[in-house]
């Protein structure tokens, strides 16, 4: 296998699984430092990944399964692990909003500390065509390896923006003409009664705790997801999907 270019960075981390590694190669190949792949894999999926890596001039290391297990720890690696630039790109909300050709659709997560929930929410946001996911720097899990793997590549397709002060960020969104709707069970209004065709940010809290008081008070309005069974709340990623796809449904209706 031909030698690939060396990339040296001060901080790096690992991502695991074909979806996460292939998506990183597609959307941010310069951030991929090297790839470790199971030497026994010769299936089409592995060949496609190898071809992508060679095209991006990323160094490939065929290694044995036990070594991959050691690198991945408790994560399921599917036979591939990549070491990537661990420095997260600094994104701003205004960078995302600039140049949009349709009304903004944003997902704001308040207090989501489970990486599986964050990864699933990113995947939902990608599926619904959300333009960004916003979360506070504190009380948030961040994009660790587990979140990125669960996201199945969505962590590299949906901008993930962290902010120092979430309430201030919501006010800035409002100043930019974006209607901020908080998902809360204690209101009488449901999400189907809200006009979601204009610029919109759905604001959701973690299952159980919900939105923090200041976050709730800063939202323009609150809406609930009607619950018809015995459970009182939904996982935040499920709730995100319901809210975002309702916005998409309304936007597809004839005016």
C-alpha positions as a printed Julia matrix, in Angstrom:
255×3 Matrix{Float64}:
   0.0    0.0    0.0
   1.54   3.38  -0.98
   2.73   5.71   1.76
   0.39   8.51   2.68
   1.15  12.0    3.81
   1.92  12.57   7.47
  -0.33  14.88   9.44
   0.78  16.19  12.82
  -1.53  17.97  15.26
  -1.23  18.8   18.93
  -4.52  17.17  19.9
  -6.23  14.12  18.43
  -8.99  11.66  19.25
 -10.5    8.46  17.89
 -13.76   7.78  16.13
 -15.11   4.29  15.51
 -17.26   2.51  12.94
 -17.78   2.74   9.2
 -20.49   5.42   9.25
 -18.5    7.84  11.4
 -15.18   7.32   9.59
 -16.66   7.44   6.07
 -18.62  10.59   6.88
 -15.5   12.27   8.23
 -13.66  11.37   5.04
 -16.47  12.84   2.94
 -17.02  16.08   4.81
 -13.72  16.88   6.52
 -10.93  14.73   5.06
  -8.18  17.08   6.22
  -9.11  16.29   9.82
  -8.5   12.53   9.36
  -4.94  11.79  10.46
  -4.8    8.02   9.99
  -7.1    5.02   9.75
  -6.7    1.59  11.32
  -8.66  -1.17   9.62
  -9.03  -4.88  10.3
  -6.56  -6.61   7.98
  -8.99  -9.51   7.51
 -11.78  -7.36   6.07
 -11.96  -7.58   2.28
 -15.68  -6.93   1.8
 -17.16  -4.17  -0.35
 -17.65  -1.84   2.6
 -14.01  -2.06   3.59
 -12.83  -1.66  -0.01
 -14.94   1.46  -0.42
 -13.51   2.98   2.75
  -9.95   2.15   1.67
 -10.58   3.79  -1.71
 -11.9    6.93  -0.03
  -8.9    7.05   2.29
  -6.44   6.66  -0.58
  -8.19   9.38  -2.55
  -7.88  11.7    0.46
  -4.23  10.63   0.94
  -4.89   9.41   4.46
  -2.47   6.89   5.94
  -3.95   3.39   6.31
  -2.85   0.75   8.82
  -4.14  -2.8    8.34
  -3.98  -4.33  11.83
  -5.45  -7.3   13.67
  -8.76  -7.36  15.52
  -7.37  -7.48  19.08
  -5.36  -4.31  18.48
  -8.5   -2.58  17.23
 -10.34  -3.79  20.31
  -7.67  -2.22  22.47
  -7.88   1.09  20.63
 -11.67   1.25  20.71
 -12.09   0.16  24.33
 -15.76  -0.44  25.03
 -16.89   1.05  21.7
 -18.07  -1.14  18.81
 -15.62  -0.4   16.02
 -16.89  -2.71  13.21
 -13.29  -3.22  12.12
 -12.28   0.4   11.62
 -10.91   3.15  13.87
  -9.7    6.58  12.78
  -7.51   9.07  14.58
  -8.7   12.57  13.8
  -7.83  16.14  14.63
  -9.32  16.6   18.09
  -9.63  20.36  17.83
 -13.26  21.23  17.31
 -13.87  23.92  14.74
 -15.25  27.06  16.3
 -18.65  27.74  14.78
 -20.93  30.69  15.33
 -24.67  30.86  14.87
 -24.33  33.79  12.48
 -22.02  31.72  10.27
 -24.77  29.13   9.89
 -27.58  31.62   9.32
 -25.64  33.55   6.71
 -26.54  32.46   3.22
 -29.53  30.25   4.1
 -31.98  29.92   1.21
 -34.9   28.86   3.4
 -36.23  29.8    6.86
 -33.85  28.68   9.59
 -34.64  25.44  11.42
 -32.52  24.95  14.54
 -32.43  22.48  17.41
 -31.34  23.79  20.81
 -30.51  21.23  23.5
 -30.48  22.31  27.14
 -28.78  19.99  29.63
 -28.3   16.87  27.49
 -25.45  15.02  29.2
 -25.85  11.52  27.72
 -23.64  11.03  24.62
 -26.09   8.48  23.19
 -28.89  11.04  23.37
 -26.73  13.73  21.78
 -25.62  11.43  18.98
 -29.2   10.34  18.28
 -30.4   13.96  18.33
 -27.74  14.91  15.78
 -28.86  12.06  13.56
 -32.47  13.22  13.82
 -31.45  16.81  13.08
 -29.63  15.65   9.96
 -32.66  13.66   8.82
 -34.96  16.65   9.28
 -32.59  19.02   7.52
 -31.96  21.19  10.58
 -29.35  23.83   9.93
 -27.57  23.5   13.29
 -27.71  22.02  16.77
 -26.91  24.42  19.61
 -25.98  23.49  23.17
 -24.39  25.19  26.2
 -20.73  24.5   26.97
 -21.69  23.61  30.54
 -24.29  20.95  31.35
 -23.65  19.31  27.99
 -21.78  16.16  27.06
 -20.05  17.52  23.96
 -18.98  15.65  20.85
 -17.06  12.73  22.32
 -16.36   9.48  20.47
 -19.59   7.83  21.64
 -21.76  10.73  20.51
 -20.08  10.8   17.12
 -20.5    7.06  16.59
 -24.18   7.11  17.57
 -24.67  10.06  15.21
 -23.61   7.8   12.3
 -21.89  10.64  10.47
 -24.38  13.39  11.35
 -21.83  15.01  13.66
 -19.95  15.94  10.5
 -22.96  17.09   8.47
 -24.91  19.13  11.03
 -23.05  22.08  12.59
 -22.8   21.59  16.37
 -22.43  24.95  18.1
 -21.61  25.39  21.77
 -22.39  28.67  23.5
 -21.32  30.1   26.84
 -24.74  31.49  27.78
 -27.77  29.71  26.34
 -30.35  32.32  27.38
 -28.28  35.06  25.73
 -27.98  32.93  22.59
 -31.76  32.53  22.47
 -32.19  36.3   22.73
 -29.74  36.76  19.87
 -31.72  34.29  17.79
 -34.87  36.25  18.57
 -33.15  39.47  17.51
 -32.36  37.72  14.21
 -36.05  37.02  13.7
 -36.06  33.38  14.81
 -39.05  32.22  16.87
 -37.89  30.12  19.84
 -40.3   27.41  20.97
 -39.59  25.43  24.11
 -40.87  21.88  24.44
 -42.58  21.59  27.83
 -45.3   19.34  29.15
 -46.85  21.9   31.5
 -48.46  24.02  28.78
 -51.88  23.61  27.17
 -50.67  24.39  23.65
 -49.43  21.48  21.52
 -46.85  21.6   18.75
 -49.46  21.02  16.02
 -51.16  24.33  16.78
 -47.98  26.39  16.2
 -47.13  27.88  12.82
 -43.65  26.48  12.14
 -43.18  27.72   8.6
 -41.04  30.72   9.52
 -37.52  30.85  11.03
 -37.72  28.57  14.06
 -35.63  27.14  16.88
 -36.97  24.19  18.85
 -35.59  24.19  22.39
 -35.58  20.87  24.26
 -34.29  19.79  27.64
 -33.09  16.43  28.86
 -35.64  13.74  29.68
 -36.75  14.1   33.28
 -35.28  17.51  34.1
 -36.67  19.3   31.06
 -35.81  22.92  30.36
 -34.06  25.03  32.97
 -36.1   27.91  34.36
 -34.22  30.71  32.59
 -34.24  28.82  29.3
 -37.98  28.26  29.6
 -38.63  31.91  30.42
 -36.55  33.13  27.49
 -38.47  31.12  24.88
 -41.12  32.98  22.87
 -43.65  30.27  23.67
 -43.94  26.75  25.01
 -45.56  23.75  23.36
 -46.05  20.15  24.32
 -46.05  16.84  22.49
 -49.45  15.25  23.19
 -49.02  12.0   25.12
 -51.74   9.37  24.8
 -50.27   6.51  26.79
 -49.04   5.97  30.32
 -45.52   7.46  29.97
 -45.11  11.13  30.81
 -42.17  12.04  28.58
 -40.08  10.9   25.62
 -36.36  10.53  25.06
 -34.96  13.87  23.9
 -33.89  12.51  20.51
 -37.38  11.09  19.87
 -38.97  14.36  20.95
 -36.55  16.28  18.7
 -37.59  14.19  15.73
 -41.29  14.78  16.35
 -40.81  18.55  16.64
 -38.44  18.99  13.7
 -40.37  16.78  11.32
 -43.61  18.58  12.17
 -41.87  21.78  11.1
 -40.86  20.09   7.86
 -44.4   18.77   7.33
 -45.87  22.25   7.71
 -43.31  23.78   5.39
 -44.2   21.29   2.68
 -47.87  22.29   2.75
 -49.14  24.62   0.01
 -49.42  28.23   1.13
